[in-house]
PDB file of C-alpha atoms in Angstrom:
ATOM      1  CA  MET A 135      23.524  -6.672  66.897  1.00 64.00           C
ATOM      2  CA  GLU A 136      25.457  -3.965  65.076  1.00 71.00           C
ATOM      3  CA  SER A 137      26.752  -6.600  62.681  1.00 78.00           C
ATOM      4  CA  LEU A 138      23.200  -7.294  61.474  1.00 82.00           C
ATOM      5  CA  VAL A 139      22.244  -3.654  60.812  1.00 84.00           C
ATOM      6  CA  ILE A 140      24.380  -3.195  57.698  1.00 85.00           C
ATOM      7  CA  PRO A 141      23.189  -6.428  55.934  1.00 85.00           C
ATOM      8  CA  VAL A 142      19.555  -5.592  56.795  1.00 85.00           C
ATOM      9  CA  LEU A 143      19.964  -2.059  55.379  1.00 86.00           C
ATOM     10  CA  ILE A 144      21.518  -3.470  52.199  1.00 88.00           C
ATOM     11  CA  LEU A 145      18.673  -5.969  51.934  1.00 86.00           C
ATOM     12  CA  LEU A 146      16.075  -3.199  52.360  1.00 87.00           C
ATOM     13  CA  LEU A 147      17.774  -1.007  49.732  1.00 89.00           C
ATOM     14  CA  VAL A 148      17.930  -3.889  47.249  1.00 89.00           C
ATOM     15  CA  GLY A 149      14.269  -4.708  47.900  1.00 87.00           C
ATOM     16  CA  ALA A 150      13.261  -1.063  47.401  1.00 87.00           C
ATOM     17  CA  GLY A 151      15.308  -0.920  44.181  1.00 86.00           C
ATOM     18  CA  VAL A 152      13.638  -4.073  42.840  1.00 88.00           C
ATOM     19  CA  LEU A 153      10.223  -2.668  43.731  1.00 86.00           C
ATOM     20  CA  LEU A 154      10.963   0.629  41.940  1.00 86.00           C
ATOM     21  CA  VAL A 155      12.220  -1.168  38.821  1.00 86.00           C
ATOM     22  CA  ALA A 156       9.165  -3.448  38.780  1.00 85.00           C
ATOM     23  CA  ARG A 157       6.832  -0.454  39.019  1.00 86.00           C
ATOM     24  CA  ALA A 158       8.697   1.395  36.236  1.00 83.00           C
ATOM     25  CA  VAL A 159       8.523  -1.633  33.947  1.00 82.00           C
ATOM     26  CA  GLY A 160       4.812  -2.063  34.757  1.00 81.00           C
ATOM     27  CA  ARG A 161       4.091   1.561  33.870  1.00 78.00           C
ATOM     28  CA  ARG A 162       6.088   1.295  30.670  1.00 73.00           C
ATOM     29  CA  THR A 163       4.241  -1.857  29.603  1.00 67.00           C
ATOM     30  CA  ALA A 164       0.861  -0.298  30.431  1.00 65.00           C
ATOM     31  CA  GLY A 165       1.816   2.829  28.461  1.00 61.00           C
ATOM     32  CA  ASN A 166       2.813   0.744  25.454  1.00 58.00           C
ATOM     33  CA  ARG A 167      -0.480  -1.132  25.562  1.00 57.00           C
ATOM     34  CA  ALA A 168      -2.448   2.087  25.819  1.00 53.00           C
ATOM     35  CA  SER A 169      -0.629   3.644  22.854  1.00 51.00           C
ATOM     36  CA  GLY A 170      -1.106   0.538  20.739  1.00 50.00           C
ATOM     37  CA  SER A 171       2.612   0.149  20.037  1.00 48.00           C
ATOM     38  CA  THR A 172       2.768  -3.450  21.155  1.00 44.00           C
ATOM     39  CA  PRO A 173       2.813  -5.913  18.292  1.00 47.00           C
ATOM     40  CA  PRO A 174      -0.260  -8.035  17.603  1.00 53.00           C
ATOM     41  CA  GLY A 175      -0.336 -11.351  19.457  1.00 71.00           C
ATOM     42  CA  ASP A 176      -0.670 -13.488  16.329  1.00 85.00           C
ATOM     43  CA  PRO A 177       2.766 -14.017  14.698  1.00 87.00           C
ATOM     44  CA  ALA A 178       1.194 -14.625  11.276  1.00 87.00           C
ATOM     45  CA  GLU A 179      -0.671 -11.292  11.500  1.00 91.00           C
ATOM     46  CA  LEU A 180       2.525  -9.565  12.655  1.00 91.00           C
ATOM     47  CA  ALA A 181       4.368 -11.086   9.674  1.00 89.00           C
ATOM     48  CA  ARG A 182       1.698  -9.836   7.228  1.00 89.00           C
ATOM     49  CA  ALA A 183       1.820  -6.345   8.703  1.00 91.00           C
ATOM     50  CA  ALA A 184       5.620  -6.334   8.664  1.00 91.00           C
ATOM     51  CA  ALA A 185       5.839  -7.522   5.055  1.00 90.00           C
ATOM     52  CA  ALA A 186       3.431  -4.769   3.984  1.00 90.00           C
ATOM     53  CA  LYS A 187       5.905  -2.128   5.179  1.00 91.00           C
ATOM     54  CA  LEU A 188       8.673  -3.299   2.844  1.00 91.00           C
ATOM     55  CA  THR A 189       9.404  -2.471  -0.767  1.00 90.00           C
ATOM     56  CA  GLU A 190      10.016  -5.348  -3.151  1.00 89.00           C
ATOM     57  CA  GLU A 191      13.796  -4.876  -2.958  1.00 90.00           C
ATOM     58  CA  GLN A 192      13.788  -4.666   0.851  1.00 90.00           C
ATOM     59  CA  HIS A 193      11.544  -7.748   1.026  1.00 88.00           C
ATOM     60  CA  ARG A 194      13.909  -9.725  -1.201  1.00 89.00           C
ATOM     61  CA  ARG A 195      17.033  -8.613   0.724  1.00 91.00           C
ATOM     62  CA  LEU A 196      15.430  -9.315   4.103  1.00 88.00           C
ATOM     63  CA  TYR A 197      14.513 -12.883   3.172  1.00 87.00           C
ATOM     64  CA  ALA A 198      17.978 -13.411   1.682  1.00 88.00           C
ATOM     65  CA  LEU A 199      19.505 -12.380   5.024  1.00 90.00           C
ATOM     66  CA  ILE A 200      17.116 -14.639   6.938  1.00 87.00           C
ATOM     67  CA  ALA A 201      17.992 -17.567   4.649  1.00 86.00           C
ATOM     68  CA  GLN A 202      21.702 -16.932   5.215  1.00 87.00           C
ATOM     69  CA  GLY A 203      21.189 -16.952   8.975  1.00 89.00           C
ATOM     70  CA  GLN A 204      22.141 -13.286   9.361  1.00 90.00           C
ATOM     71  CA  ALA A 205      19.454 -12.365  11.846  1.00 90.00           C
ATOM     72  CA  MET A 206      21.175  -9.209  13.115  1.00 92.00           C
ATOM     73  CA  ALA A 207      21.594  -7.846   9.574  1.00 92.00           C
ATOM     74  CA  ALA A 208      17.946  -8.680   8.828  1.00 91.00           C
ATOM     75  CA  ILE A 209      16.807  -6.851  11.975  1.00 93.00           C
ATOM     76  CA  LYS A 210      18.967  -3.859  11.049  1.00 93.00           C
ATOM     77  CA  LEU A 211      17.520  -3.808   7.516  1.00 92.00           C
ATOM     78  CA  TYR A 212      13.946  -3.959   8.830  1.00 93.00           C
ATOM     79  CA  TYR A 213      14.728  -1.322  11.475  1.00 93.00           C
ATOM     80  CA  GLU A 214      16.009   1.089   8.816  1.00 91.00           C
ATOM     81  CA  ALA A 215      13.232   0.292   6.321  1.00 91.00           C
ATOM     82  CA  SER A 216      10.291   0.537   8.706  1.00 90.00           C
ATOM     83  CA  GLY A 217      11.436   3.179  11.168  1.00 88.00           C
ATOM     84  CA  GLU A 218      10.121   1.070  14.048  1.00 89.00           C
ATOM     85  CA  GLY A 219      12.027   0.420  17.257  1.00 91.00           C
ATOM     86  CA  LEU A 220      14.610  -2.304  17.734  1.00 91.00           C
ATOM     87  CA  ARG A 221      12.333  -4.562  19.764  1.00 93.00           C
ATOM     88  CA  ALA A 222       9.512  -4.231  17.217  1.00 93.00           C
ATOM     89  CA  SER A 223      11.996  -4.878  14.391  1.00 92.00           C
ATOM     90  CA  ARG A 224      13.304  -7.985  16.172  1.00 93.00           C
ATOM     91  CA  ASP A 225       9.757  -9.275  16.671  1.00 93.00           C
ATOM     92  CA  ALA A 226       8.819  -8.509  13.049  1.00 93.00           C
ATOM     93  CA  VAL A 227      11.870 -10.315  11.622  1.00 92.00           C
ATOM     94  CA  GLY A 228      11.180 -13.294  13.903  1.00 92.00           C
ATOM     95  CA  ALA A 229       7.586 -13.396  12.690  1.00 91.00           C
ATOM     96  CA  LEU A 230       8.679 -13.066   9.052  1.00 90.00           C
ATOM     97  CA  ALA A 231      11.153 -15.932   9.508  1.00 89.00           C
ATOM     98  CA  ALA A 232       8.531 -18.149  11.164  1.00 89.00           C
ATOM     99  CA  ASN A 233       5.717 -17.165   8.760  1.00 88.00           C
ATOM    100  CA  PRO A 234       7.191 -16.410   5.313  1.00 86.00           C
ATOM    101  CA  GLN A 235       5.145 -13.862   3.384  1.00 86.00           C
ATOM    102  CA  PRO A 236       5.051 -13.312  -0.380  1.00 85.00           C
ATOM    103  CA  PHE A 237       5.625  -9.769  -1.578  1.00 83.00           C
ATOM    104  CA  HIS A 238       2.437  -7.784  -2.222  1.00 79.00           C
ATOM    105  CA  SER A 239       2.831  -4.319  -3.636  1.00 72.00           C
ATOM    106  CA  ALA A 240       0.893  -1.591  -1.865  1.00 61.00           C
ATOM    107  CA  ALA A 241      -0.459  -0.174  -5.107  1.00 55.00           C
ATOM    108  CA  PRO A 242      -1.303  -2.313  -8.131  1.00 53.00           C
ATOM    109  CA  GLU A 243       1.189  -1.696 -10.898  1.00 52.00           C
ATOM    110  CA  GLU A 244       0.038  -0.640 -14.332  1.00 52.00           C
ATOM    111  CA  PRO A 245       1.265  -2.816 -17.188  1.00 51.00           C
ATOM    112  CA  GLU A 246       3.891  -1.062 -19.296  1.00 53.00           C
ATOM    113  CA  ASN A 247       2.122  -1.582 -22.623  1.00 53.00           C
ATOM    114  CA  ASP A 248      -1.480  -0.697 -21.842  1.00 53.00           C
ATOM    115  CA  ASP A 249      -3.314  -0.916 -25.147  1.00 54.00           C
ATOM    116  CA  ASP A 250      -6.704  -0.532 -23.464  1.00 51.00           C
ATOM    117  CA  ASP A 251      -7.396  -4.222 -24.212  1.00 59.00           C
ATOM    118  CA  ALA A 252      -8.779  -5.085 -20.792  1.00 67.00           C
ATOM    119  CA  PRO A 253     -10.573  -2.136 -19.254  1.00 72.00           C
ATOM    120  CA  GLU A 254     -10.403  -1.813 -15.503  1.00 78.00           C
ATOM    121  CA  ARG A 255     -13.504  -0.975 -13.501  1.00 76.00           C
ATOM    122  CA  PHE A 256     -13.151   1.947 -11.124  1.00 73.00           C
ATOM    123  CA  PRO A 257     -15.197   2.494  -7.962  1.00 76.00           C
ATOM    124  CA  TYR A 258     -16.681   5.700  -9.390  1.00 74.00           C
ATOM    125  CA  ARG A 259     -18.510   6.692 -12.570  1.00 80.00           C
ATOM    126  CA  TYR A 260     -16.655   9.022 -14.889  1.00 84.00           C
ATOM    127  CA  ARG A 261     -18.657  11.457 -17.014  1.00 85.00           C
ATOM    128  CA  ALA A 262     -17.295  12.630 -20.350  1.00 85.00           C
ATOM    129  CA  ILE A 263     -19.246  15.382 -22.098  1.00 85.00           C
ATOM    130  CA  ALA A 264     -18.726  16.621 -25.640  1.00 84.00           C
ATOM    131  CA  SER A 265     -20.721  19.340 -27.348  1.00 83.00           C
ATOM    132  CA  LYS A 266     -20.749  21.286 -30.582  1.00 84.00           C
ATOM    133  CA  GLY A 267     -23.377  23.901 -31.186  1.00 83.00           C
ATOM    134  CA  ASP A 268     -26.707  22.655 -29.879  1.00 86.00           C
ATOM    135  CA  VAL A 269     -25.621  18.997 -29.885  1.00 84.00           C
ATOM    136  CA  THR A 270     -24.343  17.551 -26.597  1.00 84.00           C
ATOM    137  CA  ARG A 271     -23.394  13.955 -25.877  1.00 85.00           C
ATOM    138  CA  GLU A 272     -22.471  12.385 -22.550  1.00 87.00           C
ATOM    139  CA  VAL A 273     -20.753   9.093 -21.813  1.00 87.00           C
ATOM    140  CA  SER A 274     -20.836   7.848 -18.249  1.00 84.00           C
ATOM    141  CA  SER A 275     -18.841   4.776 -17.298  1.00 85.00           C
ATOM    142  CA  ASN A 276     -16.898   3.258 -14.443  1.00 83.00           C
ATOM    143  CA  MET A 277     -14.289   2.041 -16.956  1.00 84.00           C
ATOM    144  CA  LEU A 278     -13.200   5.580 -17.883  1.00 84.00           C
ATOM    145  CA  ASN A 279     -10.882   7.958 -16.074  1.00 85.00           C
ATOM    146  CA  ASP A 280      -8.967  11.140 -16.964  1.00 84.00           C
ATOM    147  CA  GLU A 281      -6.020   9.232 -18.414  1.00 86.00           C
ATOM    148  CA  ILE A 282      -8.063   6.981 -20.704  1.00 87.00           C
ATOM    149  CA  TYR A 283     -10.337   9.831 -21.804  1.00 87.00           C
ATOM    150  CA  GLY A 284      -7.223  11.906 -22.528  1.00 85.00           C
ATOM    151  CA  ARG A 285      -5.895   9.138 -24.803  1.00 88.00           C
ATOM    152  CA  ILE A 286      -9.252   8.949 -26.591  1.00 87.00           C
ATOM    153  CA  ARG A 287      -9.269  12.738 -27.145  1.00 86.00           C
ATOM    154  CA  THR A 288      -5.681  12.612 -28.427  1.00 87.00           C
ATOM    155  CA  LEU A 289      -6.602   9.881 -30.906  1.00 87.00           C
ATOM    156  CA  ALA A 290      -9.626  11.896 -32.076  1.00 85.00           C
ATOM    157  CA  ARG A 291      -7.636  15.120 -32.485  1.00 84.00           C
ATOM    158  CA  SER A 292      -4.860  13.333 -34.387  1.00 86.00           C
ATOM    159  CA  GLY A 293      -7.423  12.195 -36.975  1.00 86.00           C
ATOM    160  CA  ASP A 294      -7.670   8.543 -35.936  1.00 88.00           C
ATOM    161  CA  THR A 295     -11.371   8.759 -35.135  1.00 88.00           C
ATOM    162  CA  GLU A 296     -12.026   5.064 -35.691  1.00 91.00           C
ATOM    163  CA  ALA A 297      -9.415   4.017 -33.080  1.00 89.00           C
ATOM    164  CA  ALA A 298     -10.803   6.649 -30.697  1.00 87.00           C
ATOM    165  CA  ALA A 299     -14.332   5.314 -31.164  1.00 89.00           C
ATOM    166  CA  MET A 300     -13.156   1.727 -30.610  1.00 91.00           C
ATOM    167  CA  ALA A 301     -11.330   2.726 -27.420  1.00 89.00           C
ATOM    168  CA  LEU A 302     -14.429   4.543 -26.203  1.00 88.00           C
ATOM    169  CA  THR A 303     -16.666   1.503 -26.800  1.00 89.00           C
ATOM    170  CA  ARG A 304     -14.181  -0.731 -24.922  1.00 89.00           C
ATOM    171  CA  HIS A 305     -14.306   1.586 -21.908  1.00 87.00           C
ATOM    172  CA  SER A 306     -18.035   2.242 -21.833  1.00 87.00           C
ATOM    173  CA  ASP A 307     -21.336   0.565 -22.537  1.00 86.00           C
ATOM    174  CA  ILE A 308     -22.196   2.482 -25.708  1.00 89.00           C
ATOM    175  CA  SER A 309     -22.490   1.255 -29.270  1.00 90.00           C
ATOM    176  CA  MET A 310     -19.960   1.978 -32.007  1.00 91.00           C
ATOM    177  CA  LYS A 311     -22.464   4.375 -33.664  1.00 91.00           C
ATOM    178  CA  GLN A 312     -22.870   6.339 -30.419  1.00 90.00           C
ATOM    179  CA  ALA A 313     -19.086   6.396 -29.937  1.00 89.00           C
ATOM    180  CA  ARG A 314     -18.560   7.781 -33.462  1.00 90.00           C
ATOM    181  CA  GLU A 315     -21.136  10.525 -32.801  1.00 89.00           C
ATOM    182  CA  PHE A 316     -19.389  11.404 -29.537  1.00 89.00           C
ATOM    183  CA  ILE A 317     -15.923  11.428 -31.182  1.00 87.00           C
ATOM    184  CA  ALA A 318     -17.217  13.648 -33.994  1.00 87.00           C
ATOM    185  CA  LEU A 319     -17.966  16.301 -31.373  1.00 85.00           C
ATOM    186  CA  LEU A 320     -14.325  16.186 -30.129  1.00 80.00           C
ATOM    187  CA  ASP A 321     -12.800  17.439 -33.412  1.00 67.00           C
ATOM    188  CA  ASP A 322     -12.200  20.949 -32.116  1.00 57.00           C
TER     189      ASP A 322
END
């Protein structure tokens, strides 16, 4: 009988240890779900979210590592670039490998040589007001912003009033005559 006591005690200790580990893992998983740190279930969605966290250079390097079969280096690169945990980085790289994503910049880049040829529409209306004496003119447009209006004022102050008026008509819905009248008030 004494020979069975020690194996039964060992068996009870192992069972209690397994139960404690299972409860700890269950709590950890429930905590991760509650905090929202678990990755989305859809691998394509996870890949899109992961690709959005990378710069163009990091995106290019990561896919080069994936193509070369260097999964550990790719995970390390993503881990350092995103600041996420190792498990999340592993899942993200796996999703990126299974669902390749093109690079999309977070902010649209401005063309280097912006000659105001194709005005961009902004989600707000910009109001430019010029006055001289009792005469006041206002131009309101969603194709104007501080930068464009600053260029128009610079053109007007440098004496190139015709180019300033043309730029103003391209970025607003006013006639050339109205633009010239507005630019004439910017002389000072």
